[in-house]
Amino acid sequence: MEFQLPDFDLRVMMPEIFLFLWALVVITFDLSTKRRSGAAVAYLAMFGLVITGILLAVAGTGAGFGAMFFNDAASIFFKVIFLGAAFMAIGSSFGLLRQKIQHHRGEFFGLILLSTVGMMFLASSNELLSLYIGLELTTIPLFVCAAFFKDNRLSVEAGIKYLIIGAFSSALLLYGLSLLYGLSGTTDLLQMRINIATTHLNFREIGMLPMISVIMLVAGLGFKLALPPFHQWAPDVYEGSPTPIAAFLSVGSKAAGLIAFAKIMINGLQVFYDQVMAPSDWGILVAVIASAAMIWGNVAAIRQANIKRMLAYSSIAQAGYIMIGMVALNELGMAAVSFYMFTYLFANMGAFAVVAIFEDTTGSTQISSYNGLAKTSPFHAASMSVFLLSLAGIPPLAGFFAKYYVFASAIKMAGAADDKSWLYWLVGVGLLTSVFALYYYANIIKTMYFTTDESPYRLSVASPGSAMVLIGLIGVLLFGLYPTPILEFAAGIPEALGVVVP
Amino acid sequence: MDWLTPLIFAPLVGAIILAFVPSKQTETIKGVALIIAIITFILSLFVYAQFDKLGAGMQLTVNVPWITSLGIHYHLGIDGISLLLIVLTTVLTILAILSSWRSITEGVKGFFVSMLILTSGMIGVFCALDLFLFYIFWEVMLIPMYFLIGIWGGPRRVYAAIKFVLFTMFGSLLMLVAILYLYFQYHSFAGVYTFDMLKLMQMPIAINPQHWLFVAFALAFAIKVPLWPFHTWLPDAHVQAPTAGSVILAGVLLKMGTYGFIRIAMPMFPDATATFVPYIAILSVIAIIYGALVSMVQKDIKSLVAFSSVSHMGFVMLGLFALNQEAVQGAVIQMINHGISTGALFLLVGMIYERRHTRLIAEFGGLGKVMPVFSAFFMIVMLSSIGLPFTNGFVGEFLILLGAFKANVWYGVFAATGVILAACYMLWMYQRVVFGKVTNPENEKLTDINWRERIILIPLVVLIFFIGIYPTPLFERTEPAVRQVIAHIEQTRQAKQDLERIDERTLALREGAGLSQKVTEKGVTR
């Protein structure tokens, strides 16, 4: 058989190629300055991300290597989120740079950039193998980053835990993917969709195999997204990792898991989302997992005394809300998922930026040490409140619109199709748990504001970390009051992911 | 010319300006806040002047697309009901700001910024004609109030604040889902996406979803009113809130609930309204009697006033759901009256609390001797709260009871006992606080109220008598709006009944004519 190289176009791959090289530049720079690069290396990494963003705009849409690599509305949208998350994570690392990671700055930032490259590849692939490789490239640098404080037991624990869980979930995913390949005879998701659609009735006769495959895939991706019951690693890893890495995990890694989920489950396996296909129907399965995430994430977050653990549980719950839009599986739903992720970028990265500044100044991540912060650091306390209220979904902040779209998509779908009326229950769970969520978010605001004590700590306003807080603040307020441009952009995503229901 | 937008956003812009004043210049902050409140009041007077009292329907409307892809419009407009509530809001805001002049010493800037944002939210709710916009303003009020109670409140403020927020949030989320359902229903009905209240009102909704939607909206509003048994957040919030917070909470925020009923829940779901009339009326009567009885045993003046609010708002709800012109109009007037009287009561309680740092009735006695001017004001306000003729309270309660008797004699009979009970608890409290000898030596040296406090109270007392003696300007403005709401409910129900009758008739005809045909059809398919 003659091997033919598919048509390729490096133009659309420009941002990834550049960012990959830039990661090497960042590492080399640190080495060549004999580890004395200081803050310059972080600025260099951030500069690289900005250039990548510009290249992304220049590169435009199109196919790079067939289904292996192409740019469409969905991949560009998520790439923007990845770049934003990496930018804000690096921006909140300046405190660490000064105190804790003096000897390996280049690696730290280089690894974040490499992980970003992985996410970008993932978002661009529509084929099982490259998708999997992208996912691995995303997570492997993060294992190292999570364990970056070598002398800190919690950090090492976080790294090991993340490594084991990551390897385990990758194995599950790989098993699911290989079954899928066996069933459909292709790794191309679009081709798979056609193959499955034409022969899906036969699959029911095959019996258990599609079901096992779907369960493996949901479990594997569930680990990446930290959805219950595959979420236990998240609080420990968040707590132990350097705070910017926890932030990057909670936004960048989550967005990557989400796009992988959307590509495999929607683009490839939409056929299985049907009651006829029970028990291979992944819709109900994911709905159950999503409600578990909302309930468990929100309830467990109430009891947390450590703010990073609290944010970990809150991000588990947020993933649950996002999945409502995913299982609604209409155009509005996919647009909602994308928009949700976009607002989550600003709110969560912003909140983590405040946590990072606070940790750098005080060395503490306990919620109780935020007592009376409003009096000494009004900017940070107010911004933190805005981020938390946005996460809670209070209008007119961006998080409200995100929640609104997600609920709207589910209600629309439930009203449109009789066999989807269980989506009302999902919305009901979402609503009830939102009240819990407000309780623990408001609890932090209470700690900062509702006390006559004055905090002994004063956070510096003039720092790169505070600039990240400001970016988050602008994002949350701006896209809350005027979400139209993002919505218009997100409107092209469902089509790109092959969602057929209007 | 668009008058409503500047009215809504003047306080917000003021809050932003205030944010840039250095926090140490407390006098400047207070001054700026007061000036902004006065500007807002003047703007509301302009709106009042622009309002055509004979015109029916929404006036001074503004309709600009906001989020076009979702059909969300920046749609504002007012009728007589919202007009009066807006003026009440701006008046009470000035008085609340004045009343905080001395009592707020910590975090002055944050306090006034919160007050002004809250004012924007409140006026916005009364102006919004787009459900989405309505929801946003509705939620915008939540956070400043949370801070007002939580930071500047009493000893149990944290508990009260979080309870207030969670109760309200629960209701609002239910409302959000109902709004979304309506939105998609309207799309399948008319083919366009809109949140426009006036358009949504024209949509016929099947009876079963209508019930669910009504329940969702009604719960959100009933929590806010608060209707028994959803009232438990209110005593906590009222007692713990600072004086200004209580005034705004009782004066305006509670009206959001009843306003929601008359603006959204009742006209949009006329059939469900009819179904739920007995339930809500009974709950209202329970609220009237329960609130009054619980007031009677309160040891703290502020919680007495808080529970009396439950009773008074029960009257308003009963009036609304009596569904006749007298009662609904009485309810609307009573919304304003309750704002004035209860607002004034909270201000008075705040004044003696500032002097004695206690609100326990037992601590007082004989205040009439040491604080004669205060006692005189207190008496007028108290009598207005009871509903003595020639005060505002009489006008509203009389109309509500009249309408309630027309609707169902028993509602009227039981509700009327609330008036008697109100006299009991108010007069008894007044007697213990003001009459008799000065029993507590700490009260001997109390100073009477100063010029600032008199300026706060005089406008309210003037309004109490003005509305009590000459309520016509209020009636003139609310009458068309109320008539329209009732007519809309009646028409929709009538049209629906006609339609059902026609349906039944055609169905019967069809069944008569095509019976044999149907049987054959079934035979064919088999």
mmCIF file of C-alpha atoms in Angstrom, chain A residues 78-320:
data_model
loop_
_atom_site.group_PDB
_atom_site.id
_atom_site.type_symbol
_atom_site.label_atom_id
_atom_site.label_comp_id
_atom_site.label_asym_id
_atom_site.label_seq_id
_atom_site.Cartn_x
_atom_site.Cartn_y
_atom_site.Cartn_z
ATOM 1 C CA PHE A 78 -11.019 27.289 23.575
ATOM 2 C CA LYS A 79 -7.472 28.209 22.589
ATOM 3 C CA VAL A 80 -8.206 31.738 23.683
ATOM 4 C CA ILE A 81 -9.323 30.355 27.039
ATOM 5 C CA PHE A 82 -6.143 28.253 27.365
ATOM 6 C CA LEU A 83 -3.925 31.188 26.520
ATOM 7 C CA GLY A 84 -5.826 33.402 28.938
ATOM 8 C CA ALA A 85 -5.555 30.836 31.709
ATOM 9 C CA ALA A 86 -1.823 30.384 31.133
ATOM 10 C CA PHE A 87 -1.305 34.132 30.977
ATOM 11 C CA MET A 88 -3.123 34.734 34.245
ATOM 12 C CA ALA A 89 -1.480 31.757 35.942
ATOM 13 C CA ILE A 90 1.972 33.030 35.042
ATOM 14 C CA GLY A 91 0.935 36.549 36.001
ATOM 15 C CA SER A 92 0.050 35.366 39.496
ATOM 16 C CA SER A 93 3.367 33.511 39.926
ATOM 17 C CA PHE A 94 5.570 36.532 40.547
ATOM 18 C CA GLY A 95 5.390 36.054 44.301
ATOM 19 C CA LEU A 96 6.535 32.444 43.967
ATOM 20 C CA LEU A 97 9.281 33.530 41.644
ATOM 21 C CA ARG A 98 10.730 35.740 44.294
ATOM 22 C CA GLN A 99 10.396 33.340 47.214
ATOM 23 C CA LYS A 100 9.980 29.693 46.399
ATOM 24 C CA ILE A 101 11.138 28.740 42.938
ATOM 25 C CA GLN A 102 14.356 30.637 42.605
ATOM 26 C CA HIS A 103 16.287 27.814 40.979
ATOM 27 C CA HIS A 104 13.904 26.416 38.412
ATOM 28 C CA ARG A 105 12.074 29.382 37.026
ATOM 29 C CA GLY A 106 12.672 28.465 33.433
ATOM 30 C CA GLU A 107 11.281 24.978 33.850
ATOM 31 C CA PHE A 108 8.255 26.192 35.749
ATOM 32 C CA PHE A 109 7.150 28.599 33.074
ATOM 33 C CA GLY A 110 8.362 26.428 30.235
ATOM 34 C CA LEU A 111 6.219 23.560 31.501
ATOM 35 C CA ILE A 112 3.159 25.767 31.768
ATOM 36 C CA LEU A 113 3.709 26.811 28.155
ATOM 37 C CA LEU A 114 4.186 23.205 27.034
ATOM 38 C CA SER A 115 0.997 22.199 28.766
ATOM 39 C CA THR A 116 -0.742 25.032 26.956
ATOM 40 C CA VAL A 117 0.616 23.723 23.670
ATOM 41 C CA GLY A 118 -0.879 20.345 24.526
ATOM 42 C CA MET A 119 -4.259 21.905 25.202
ATOM 43 C CA MET A 120 -4.122 23.783 21.931
ATOM 44 C CA PHE A 121 -3.340 20.623 19.983
ATOM 45 C CA LEU A 122 -6.157 18.887 21.748
ATOM 46 C CA ALA A 123 -8.620 21.604 20.811
ATOM 47 C CA SER A 124 -7.565 21.365 17.193
ATOM 48 C CA SER A 125 -7.686 17.645 16.691
ATOM 49 C CA ASN A 126 -10.644 15.694 15.562
ATOM 50 C CA GLU A 127 -9.103 12.320 15.657
ATOM 51 C CA LEU A 128 -8.585 9.918 18.525
ATOM 52 C CA LEU A 129 -4.824 9.551 18.426
ATOM 53 C CA SER A 130 -3.867 13.199 18.201
ATOM 54 C CA LEU A 131 -6.553 13.967 20.728
ATOM 55 C CA TYR A 132 -5.031 11.538 23.152
ATOM 56 C CA ILE A 133 -1.534 12.834 22.561
ATOM 57 C CA GLY A 134 -2.737 16.373 23.119
ATOM 58 C CA LEU A 135 -4.322 15.318 26.385
ATOM 59 C CA GLU A 136 -1.131 13.681 27.568
ATOM 60 C CA LEU A 137 0.959 16.670 26.603
ATOM 61 C CA THR A 138 -1.446 18.738 28.647
ATOM 62 C CA THR A 139 -1.219 16.697 31.817
ATOM 63 C CA ILE A 140 2.373 15.468 31.966
ATOM 64 C CA PRO A 141 3.963 18.917 32.443
ATOM 65 C CA LEU A 142 1.362 19.597 35.101
ATOM 66 C CA PHE A 143 2.441 16.545 37.135
ATOM 67 C CA VAL A 144 5.820 18.177 37.465
ATOM 68 C CA CYS A 145 4.352 21.604 38.170
ATOM 69 C CA ALA A 146 2.093 20.242 40.908
ATOM 70 C CA ALA A 147 5.095 18.763 42.715
ATOM 71 C CA PHE A 148 7.248 21.806 42.163
ATOM 72 C CA PHE A 149 7.924 22.519 45.843
ATOM 73 C CA LYS A 150 10.254 19.619 46.383
ATOM 74 C CA ASP A 151 10.606 20.198 50.122
ATOM 75 C CA ASN A 152 6.918 20.491 50.748
ATOM 76 C CA ARG A 153 5.183 17.247 51.595
ATOM 77 C CA LEU A 154 1.784 18.456 50.438
ATOM 78 C CA SER A 155 3.167 19.536 47.093
ATOM 79 C CA VAL A 156 4.932 16.239 46.511
ATOM 80 C CA GLU A 157 1.813 14.399 47.554
ATOM 81 C CA ALA A 158 -0.168 16.475 45.102
ATOM 82 C CA GLY A 159 2.248 15.676 42.307
ATOM 83 C CA ILE A 160 2.265 11.944 42.972
ATOM 84 C CA LYS A 161 -1.463 11.803 43.421
ATOM 85 C CA TYR A 162 -2.055 13.702 40.238
ATOM 86 C CA LEU A 163 0.413 11.485 38.386
ATOM 87 C CA ILE A 164 -1.200 8.239 39.515
ATOM 88 C CA ILE A 165 -4.735 9.431 38.950
ATOM 89 C CA GLY A 166 -3.713 10.966 35.646
ATOM 90 C CA ALA A 167 -2.093 7.769 34.459
ATOM 91 C CA PHE A 168 -5.035 5.728 35.612
ATOM 92 C CA SER A 169 -7.588 7.922 33.906
ATOM 93 C CA SER A 170 -5.515 8.018 30.736
ATOM 94 C CA ALA A 171 -5.485 4.250 30.740
ATOM 95 C CA LEU A 172 -9.253 4.145 31.106
ATOM 96 C CA LEU A 173 -9.627 6.653 28.340
ATOM 97 C CA LEU A 174 -7.264 4.765 26.092
ATOM 98 C CA TYR A 175 -9.162 1.554 26.688
ATOM 99 C CA GLY A 176 -12.411 3.290 25.837
ATOM 100 C CA LEU A 177 -10.879 4.784 22.723
ATOM 101 C CA SER A 178 -9.488 1.492 21.555
ATOM 102 C CA LEU A 179 -12.867 -0.177 21.960
ATOM 103 C CA LEU A 180 -14.351 2.646 19.974
ATOM 104 C CA TYR A 181 -11.801 2.127 17.262
ATOM 105 C CA GLY A 182 -12.587 -1.528 17.206
ATOM 106 C CA LEU A 183 -16.281 -0.856 16.900
ATOM 107 C CA SER A 184 -16.129 1.775 14.212
ATOM 108 C CA GLY A 185 -12.959 0.930 12.368
ATOM 109 C CA THR A 186 -11.689 4.475 12.304
ATOM 110 C CA THR A 187 -9.992 7.010 14.529
ATOM 111 C CA ASP A 188 -11.424 9.976 12.670
ATOM 112 C CA LEU A 189 -14.298 11.274 14.754
ATOM 113 C CA LEU A 190 -16.356 12.481 11.807
ATOM 114 C CA GLN A 191 -15.934 9.202 9.999
ATOM 115 C CA MET A 192 -16.734 7.437 13.237
ATOM 116 C CA ARG A 193 -19.940 9.328 13.496
ATOM 117 C CA ILE A 194 -20.959 8.190 10.032
ATOM 118 C CA ASN A 195 -19.885 4.616 10.640
ATOM 119 C CA ILE A 196 -21.726 4.443 13.913
ATOM 120 C CA ALA A 197 -24.812 6.077 12.495
ATOM 121 C CA THR A 198 -25.052 3.592 9.659
ATOM 122 C CA THR A 199 -24.478 0.555 11.802
ATOM 123 C CA HIS A 200 -25.606 1.657 15.214
ATOM 124 C CA LEU A 201 -28.452 -0.792 15.345
ATOM 125 C CA ASN A 202 -25.974 -3.616 14.986
ATOM 126 C CA PHE A 203 -24.067 -2.295 17.943
ATOM 127 C CA ARG A 204 -26.935 -3.127 20.168
ATOM 128 C CA GLU A 205 -26.483 -6.682 19.140
ATOM 129 C CA ILE A 206 -22.800 -6.483 19.910
ATOM 130 C CA GLY A 207 -24.167 -5.769 23.353
ATOM 131 C CA MET A 208 -21.868 -4.831 26.137
ATOM 132 C CA LEU A 209 -19.007 -3.396 24.113
ATOM 133 C CA PRO A 210 -20.394 0.048 23.268
ATOM 134 C CA MET A 211 -21.610 0.396 26.810
ATOM 135 C CA ILE A 212 -18.220 -0.471 28.266
ATOM 136 C CA SER A 213 -16.595 1.911 25.862
ATOM 137 C CA VAL A 214 -18.944 4.750 26.814
ATOM 138 C CA ILE A 215 -18.454 4.106 30.512
ATOM 139 C CA MET A 216 -14.661 4.014 30.122
ATOM 140 C CA LEU A 217 -14.708 7.256 28.189
ATOM 141 C CA VAL A 218 -16.973 9.010 30.673
ATOM 142 C CA ALA A 219 -14.834 7.773 33.549
ATOM 143 C CA GLY A 220 -11.568 8.770 31.901
ATOM 144 C CA LEU A 221 -12.817 12.214 30.979
ATOM 145 C CA GLY A 222 -14.586 12.442 34.324
ATOM 146 C CA PHE A 223 -11.212 12.185 36.046
ATOM 147 C CA LYS A 224 -9.826 14.976 33.918
ATOM 148 C CA LEU A 225 -12.855 17.135 34.638
ATOM 149 C CA ALA A 226 -12.950 16.128 38.327
ATOM 150 C CA LEU A 227 -16.552 14.999 38.168
ATOM 151 C CA PRO A 228 -17.777 12.741 40.991
ATOM 152 C CA PRO A 229 -17.109 9.940 41.695
ATOM 153 C CA PHE A 230 -13.763 10.630 40.007
ATOM 154 C CA HIS A 231 -13.087 13.894 41.812
ATOM 155 C CA GLN A 232 -11.251 12.891 44.980
ATOM 156 C CA TRP A 233 -7.852 13.925 43.687
ATOM 157 C CA ALA A 234 -8.880 17.517 43.051
ATOM 158 C CA PRO A 235 -8.965 18.997 46.592
ATOM 159 C CA ASP A 236 -5.657 17.421 47.601
ATOM 160 C CA VAL A 237 -3.923 18.390 44.392
ATOM 161 C CA TYR A 238 -5.255 21.934 44.501
ATOM 162 C CA GLU A 239 -4.214 22.312 48.103
ATOM 163 C CA GLY A 240 -0.705 20.997 47.591
ATOM 164 C CA SER A 241 0.156 22.515 44.225
ATOM 165 C CA PRO A 242 1.570 25.976 43.854
ATOM 166 C CA THR A 243 -1.487 28.259 43.727
ATOM 167 C CA PRO A 244 -1.012 29.415 40.116
ATOM 168 C CA ILE A 245 -0.830 25.773 39.066
ATOM 169 C CA ALA A 246 -4.019 25.014 40.966
ATOM 170 C CA ALA A 247 -5.604 27.907 39.113
ATOM 171 C CA PHE A 248 -4.315 26.651 35.788
ATOM 172 C CA LEU A 249 -5.590 23.163 36.589
ATOM 173 C CA SER A 250 -8.995 24.435 37.516
ATOM 174 C CA VAL A 251 -9.454 26.506 34.364
ATOM 175 C CA GLY A 252 -7.077 25.435 31.619
ATOM 176 C CA SER A 253 -7.095 21.736 32.332
ATOM 177 C CA LYS A 254 -10.839 21.773 32.865
ATOM 178 C CA ALA A 255 -11.424 23.536 29.553
ATOM 179 C CA ALA A 256 -9.191 20.968 27.876
ATOM 180 C CA GLY A 257 -11.159 18.114 29.401
ATOM 181 C CA LEU A 258 -14.330 19.803 28.296
ATOM 182 C CA ILE A 259 -13.332 20.195 24.686
ATOM 183 C CA ALA A 260 -12.080 16.604 24.635
ATOM 184 C CA PHE A 261 -15.406 15.505 26.054
ATOM 185 C CA ALA A 262 -17.306 17.535 23.497
ATOM 186 C CA LYS A 263 -15.230 16.184 20.640
ATOM 187 C CA ILE A 264 -15.497 12.540 21.570
ATOM 188 C CA MET A 265 -18.987 12.380 23.003
ATOM 189 C CA ILE A 266 -20.749 14.837 20.749
ATOM 190 C CA ASN A 267 -18.816 14.884 17.548
ATOM 191 C CA GLY A 268 -18.164 11.163 17.627
ATOM 192 C CA LEU A 269 -20.819 9.528 19.737
ATOM 193 C CA GLN A 270 -23.869 11.710 19.364
ATOM 194 C CA VAL A 271 -25.771 8.670 18.177
ATOM 195 C CA PHE A 272 -25.413 7.094 21.580
ATOM 196 C CA TYR A 273 -27.222 10.014 23.130
ATOM 197 C CA ASP A 274 -30.577 8.444 22.660
ATOM 198 C CA GLN A 275 -32.872 6.404 24.814
ATOM 199 C CA VAL A 276 -33.076 3.844 22.062
ATOM 200 C CA MET A 277 -29.407 3.190 22.682
ATOM 201 C CA ALA A 278 -29.834 2.502 26.379
ATOM 202 C CA PRO A 279 -27.809 1.251 28.159
ATOM 203 C CA SER A 280 -25.118 2.877 25.995
ATOM 204 C CA ASP A 281 -26.948 6.206 26.286
ATOM 205 C CA TRP A 282 -24.373 8.508 27.808
ATOM 206 C CA GLY A 283 -26.849 11.351 28.354
ATOM 207 C CA ILE A 284 -28.441 9.963 31.507
ATOM 208 C CA LEU A 285 -25.069 8.773 32.788
ATOM 209 C CA VAL A 286 -23.551 12.221 32.432
ATOM 210 C CA ALA A 287 -26.670 13.838 33.868
ATOM 211 C CA VAL A 288 -26.388 11.709 36.988
ATOM 212 C CA ILE A 289 -22.709 12.546 37.285
ATOM 213 C CA ALA A 290 -23.427 16.232 36.784
ATOM 214 C CA SER A 291 -26.012 16.287 39.540
ATOM 215 C CA ALA A 292 -23.644 14.403 41.809
ATOM 216 C CA ALA A 293 -21.012 17.044 41.039
ATOM 217 C CA MET A 294 -23.358 19.893 41.843
ATOM 218 C CA ILE A 295 -24.622 18.321 45.036
ATOM 219 C CA TRP A 296 -21.359 16.925 46.391
ATOM 220 C CA GLY A 297 -19.174 19.806 45.241
ATOM 221 C CA ASN A 298 -21.401 22.419 46.786
ATOM 222 C CA VAL A 299 -22.113 20.561 50.003
ATOM 223 C CA ALA A 300 -18.485 19.636 50.620
ATOM 224 C CA ALA A 301 -17.309 23.158 49.840
ATOM 225 C CA ILE A 302 -19.342 24.482 52.754
ATOM 226 C CA ARG A 303 -17.196 22.583 55.241
ATOM 227 C CA GLN A 304 -13.791 23.608 53.941
ATOM 228 C CA ALA A 305 -11.491 25.724 56.073
ATOM 229 C CA ASN A 306 -8.795 26.028 53.412
ATOM 230 C CA ILE A 307 -9.619 28.386 50.596
ATOM 231 C CA LYS A 308 -7.843 26.314 47.944
ATOM 232 C CA ARG A 309 -9.808 23.234 48.936
ATOM 233 C CA MET A 310 -12.954 25.305 48.942
ATOM 234 C CA LEU A 311 -12.206 26.507 45.431
ATOM 235 C CA ALA A 312 -11.457 22.923 44.421
ATOM 236 C CA TYR A 313 -14.889 21.770 45.533
ATOM 237 C CA SER A 314 -16.443 24.818 43.999
ATOM 238 C CA SER A 315 -14.769 23.971 40.702
ATOM 239 C CA ILE A 316 -16.167 20.445 40.945
ATOM 240 C CA ALA A 317 -19.603 21.969 41.341
ATOM 241 C CA GLN A 318 -19.006 24.392 38.488
ATOM 242 C CA ALA A 319 -18.087 21.457 36.250
ATOM 243 C CA GLY A 320 -21.470 20.026 37.158
#
